[in-house]
PDB file of C-alpha atoms in Angstrom:
ATOM      1  CA  UNK D 209     -23.509   4.241  25.742  1.00 44.00           C
ATOM      2  CA  UNK D 210     -24.292   2.591  22.324  1.00 54.00           C
ATOM      3  CA  UNK D 211     -23.312  -0.958  21.992  1.00 63.00           C
ATOM      4  CA  UNK D 212     -21.610  -2.026  18.762  1.00 64.00           C
ATOM      5  CA  UNK D 213     -24.017  -4.495  17.869  1.00 68.00           C
ATOM      6  CA  UNK D 214     -26.582  -1.552  18.015  1.00 67.00           C
ATOM      7  CA  UNK D 215     -24.403   0.752  15.871  1.00 59.00           C
ATOM      8  CA  UNK D 216     -23.627  -1.975  13.164  1.00 65.00           C
ATOM      9  CA  UNK D 217     -27.336  -2.745  12.966  1.00 64.00           C
ATOM     10  CA  UNK D 218     -28.378   0.859  12.705  1.00 60.00           C
ATOM     11  CA  UNK D 219     -25.560   1.368   9.897  1.00 59.00           C
ATOM     12  CA  UNK D 220     -26.880  -1.481   7.964  1.00 60.00           C
ATOM     13  CA  UNK D 221     -30.452  -0.708   7.962  1.00 59.00           C
ATOM     14  CA  UNK D 222     -29.752   2.965   7.199  1.00 56.00           C
ATOM     15  CA  UNK D 223     -27.992   2.318   3.959  1.00 56.00           C
ATOM     16  CA  UNK D 224     -25.110   4.363   5.197  1.00 53.00           C
ATOM     17  CA  UNK D 225     -22.570   1.417   4.628  1.00 55.00           C
ATOM     18  CA  UNK D 226     -23.241   1.850   0.845  1.00 55.00           C
ATOM     19  CA  UNK D 227     -22.018   5.307   0.867  1.00 51.00           C
ATOM     20  CA  UNK D 228     -18.470   4.228   1.053  1.00 52.00           C
ATOM     21  CA  UNK D 229     -17.030   4.761  -2.441  1.00 50.00           C
ATOM     22  CA  UNK D 230     -13.250   4.316  -3.060  1.00 46.00           C
ATOM     23  CA  UNK D 231     -11.982   7.393  -4.826  1.00 43.00           C
ATOM     24  CA  UNK D 232     -14.082   8.853  -7.863  1.00 45.00           C
ATOM     25  CA  UNK D 233     -14.139   5.348  -9.778  1.00 50.00           C
ATOM     26  CA  UNK D 234     -17.277   4.497  -8.116  1.00 52.00           C
ATOM     27  CA  UNK D 235     -15.548   1.431  -6.752  1.00 62.00           C
ATOM     28  CA  UNK D 236     -16.916  -0.116  -3.478  1.00 75.00           C
ATOM     29  CA  UNK D 237     -14.848  -2.100  -1.139  1.00 84.00           C
ATOM     30  CA  UNK D 238     -15.707  -3.607   1.982  1.00 87.00           C
ATOM     31  CA  UNK D 239     -13.377  -3.631   5.120  1.00 89.00           C
ATOM     32  CA  UNK D 240     -14.596  -6.170   8.031  1.00 88.00           C
ATOM     33  CA  UNK D 241     -12.494  -5.172  11.039  1.00 89.00           C
ATOM     34  CA  UNK D 242     -12.655  -7.876  13.748  1.00 88.00           C
ATOM     35  CA  UNK D 243     -11.330  -7.795  17.605  1.00 84.00           C
ATOM     36  CA  UNK D 244     -11.958 -11.152  19.010  1.00 82.00           C
ATOM     37  CA  UNK D 245     -13.550 -14.325  17.625  1.00 83.00           C
ATOM     38  CA  UNK D 246     -14.639 -16.292  20.792  1.00 81.00           C
ATOM     39  CA  UNK D 247     -17.850 -17.906  22.069  1.00 76.00           C
ATOM     40  CA  UNK D 248     -18.816 -15.519  25.133  1.00 67.00           C
ATOM     41  CA  UNK D 249     -20.317 -18.308  26.995  1.00 70.00           C
ATOM     42  CA  UNK D 250     -16.997 -20.114  27.160  1.00 61.00           C
ATOM     43  CA  UNK D 251     -16.329 -18.185  30.354  1.00 63.00           C
ATOM     44  CA  UNK D 252     -15.211 -15.129  28.459  1.00 59.00           C
ATOM     45  CA  UNK D 253     -14.599 -12.341  31.487  1.00 58.00           C
ATOM     46  CA  UNK D 254     -14.612  -9.065  29.812  1.00 61.00           C
ATOM     47  CA  UNK D 255     -17.068  -6.999  28.202  1.00 58.00           C
ATOM     48  CA  UNK D 256     -18.882  -8.898  25.561  1.00 59.00           C
ATOM     49  CA  UNK D 257     -18.901  -5.801  23.199  1.00 61.00           C
ATOM     50  CA  UNK D 258     -15.217  -6.804  22.669  1.00 61.00           C
ATOM     51  CA  UNK D 259     -16.170  -9.895  21.097  1.00 62.00           C
ATOM     52  CA  UNK D 260     -16.907  -9.503  17.359  1.00 77.00           C
ATOM     53  CA  UNK D 261     -18.171 -12.879  16.453  1.00 83.00           C
ATOM     54  CA  UNK D 262     -18.140 -16.585  17.794  1.00 85.00           C
ATOM     55  CA  UNK D 263     -16.272 -19.030  15.920  1.00 87.00           C
ATOM     56  CA  UNK D 264     -19.614 -20.178  14.392  1.00 89.00           C
ATOM     57  CA  UNK D 265     -20.831 -16.873  13.438  1.00 89.00           C
ATOM     58  CA  UNK D 266     -17.390 -15.873  11.822  1.00 91.00           C
ATOM     59  CA  UNK D 267     -17.524 -19.083   9.834  1.00 92.00           C
ATOM     60  CA  UNK D 268     -20.997 -18.133   8.438  1.00 91.00           C
ATOM     61  CA  UNK D 269     -19.620 -14.542   7.895  1.00 91.00           C
ATOM     62  CA  UNK D 270     -17.031 -15.970   5.904  1.00 93.00           C
ATOM     63  CA  UNK D 271     -19.055 -18.623   3.781  1.00 93.00           C
ATOM     64  CA  UNK D 272     -21.228 -15.162   2.833  1.00 92.00           C
ATOM     65  CA  UNK D 273     -18.192 -13.187   1.875  1.00 92.00           C
ATOM     66  CA  UNK D 274     -16.676 -16.045  -0.127  1.00 92.00           C
ATOM     67  CA  UNK D 275     -19.988 -16.270  -1.932  1.00 92.00           C
ATOM     68  CA  UNK D 276     -20.416 -12.642  -2.448  1.00 89.00           C
ATOM     69  CA  UNK D 277     -16.950 -11.166  -2.605  1.00 89.00           C
ATOM     70  CA  UNK D 278     -13.329 -11.210  -3.802  1.00 89.00           C
ATOM     71  CA  UNK D 279     -11.152 -11.176  -0.725  1.00 92.00           C
ATOM     72  CA  UNK D 280      -7.829  -9.270  -1.114  1.00 91.00           C
ATOM     73  CA  UNK D 281      -5.074  -8.622   1.313  1.00 92.00           C
ATOM     74  CA  UNK D 282      -4.889  -5.059   2.848  1.00 89.00           C
ATOM     75  CA  UNK D 283      -1.601  -4.593   1.719  1.00 90.00           C
ATOM     76  CA  UNK D 284      -2.739  -5.320  -2.143  1.00 90.00           C
ATOM     77  CA  UNK D 285      -6.078  -3.353  -2.074  1.00 87.00           C
ATOM     78  CA  UNK D 286      -4.426   0.005  -3.802  1.00 85.00           C
ATOM     79  CA  UNK D 287      -2.981  -2.261  -6.670  1.00 87.00           C
ATOM     80  CA  UNK D 288      -6.184  -3.998  -6.859  1.00 84.00           C
ATOM     81  CA  UNK D 289      -8.630  -0.909  -7.205  1.00 81.00           C
ATOM     82  CA  UNK D 290      -5.997   0.564  -9.371  1.00 82.00           C
ATOM     83  CA  UNK D 291      -6.495  -2.304 -11.679  1.00 83.00           C
ATOM     84  CA  UNK D 292     -10.444  -1.527 -11.557  1.00 74.00           C
ATOM     85  CA  UNK D 293     -10.861  -4.938  -9.529  1.00 71.00           C
ATOM     86  CA  UNK D 294     -13.506  -2.842  -7.194  1.00 59.00           C
ATOM     87  CA  UNK D 295     -15.876  -3.766  -9.465  1.00 68.00           C
ATOM     88  CA  UNK D 296     -15.566  -7.567  -8.466  1.00 76.00           C
ATOM     89  CA  UNK D 297     -16.867  -6.562  -4.849  1.00 84.00           C
ATOM     90  CA  UNK D 298     -13.726  -6.499  -3.044  1.00 88.00           C
ATOM     91  CA  UNK D 299     -13.541  -7.361   0.481  1.00 90.00           C
ATOM     92  CA  UNK D 300     -10.688  -7.027   3.262  1.00 92.00           C
ATOM     93  CA  UNK D 301     -10.591  -8.832   6.601  1.00 92.00           C
ATOM     94  CA  UNK D 302      -8.686  -7.362   9.294  1.00 90.00           C
ATOM     95  CA  UNK D 303      -8.024  -8.001  13.017  1.00 89.00           C
ATOM     96  CA  UNK D 304      -7.068  -5.584  15.012  1.00 85.00           C
ATOM     97  CA  UNK D 305      -5.058  -7.507  17.922  1.00 80.00           C
ATOM     98  CA  UNK D 306      -3.179 -10.642  17.895  1.00 81.00           C
ATOM     99  CA  UNK D 307      -4.960 -12.287  20.659  1.00 81.00           C
ATOM    100  CA  UNK D 308      -4.486 -16.108  20.605  1.00 86.00           C
ATOM    101  CA  UNK D 309      -8.311 -16.567  20.005  1.00 85.00           C
ATOM    102  CA  UNK D 310      -7.836 -15.116  16.623  1.00 88.00           C
ATOM    103  CA  UNK D 311      -5.246 -17.572  15.934  1.00 91.00           C
ATOM    104  CA  UNK D 312      -7.089 -20.640  17.160  1.00 91.00           C
ATOM    105  CA  UNK D 313     -10.637 -19.934  16.144  1.00 88.00           C
ATOM    106  CA  UNK D 314     -10.317 -17.387  13.177  1.00 90.00           C
ATOM    107  CA  UNK D 315      -7.039 -18.614  11.187  1.00 93.00           C
ATOM    108  CA  UNK D 316      -8.159 -22.160  10.417  1.00 92.00           C
ATOM    109  CA  UNK D 317     -11.379 -20.873   8.872  1.00 92.00           C
ATOM    110  CA  UNK D 318      -9.242 -18.332   6.976  1.00 91.00           C
ATOM    111  CA  UNK D 319      -6.985 -20.964   5.553  1.00 84.00           C
TER     112      UNK D 319
END
């Protein structure tokens, strides 16, 4: 079974990520989906593929996003694209679960 990390690298290097136009307008939106923000070296007992990033990696990723994208809440994405804001290089950051590591490790960096 392929790991998430391998698939992510494959998608990145193949250029398939660039094929995600939003509607016919040619606007592009990046949606980043995270699961866990935790350091696996801190005694994480489960499958390491469940971890999206360590706190340090997440911080580095956020700095890149801030420098290169306009972050919008998912609930405002439709309105933003209708206003033509997709040309601003929009980005949505999501978390698929409400684990406490997201609150303790990601939330302070997102403020």
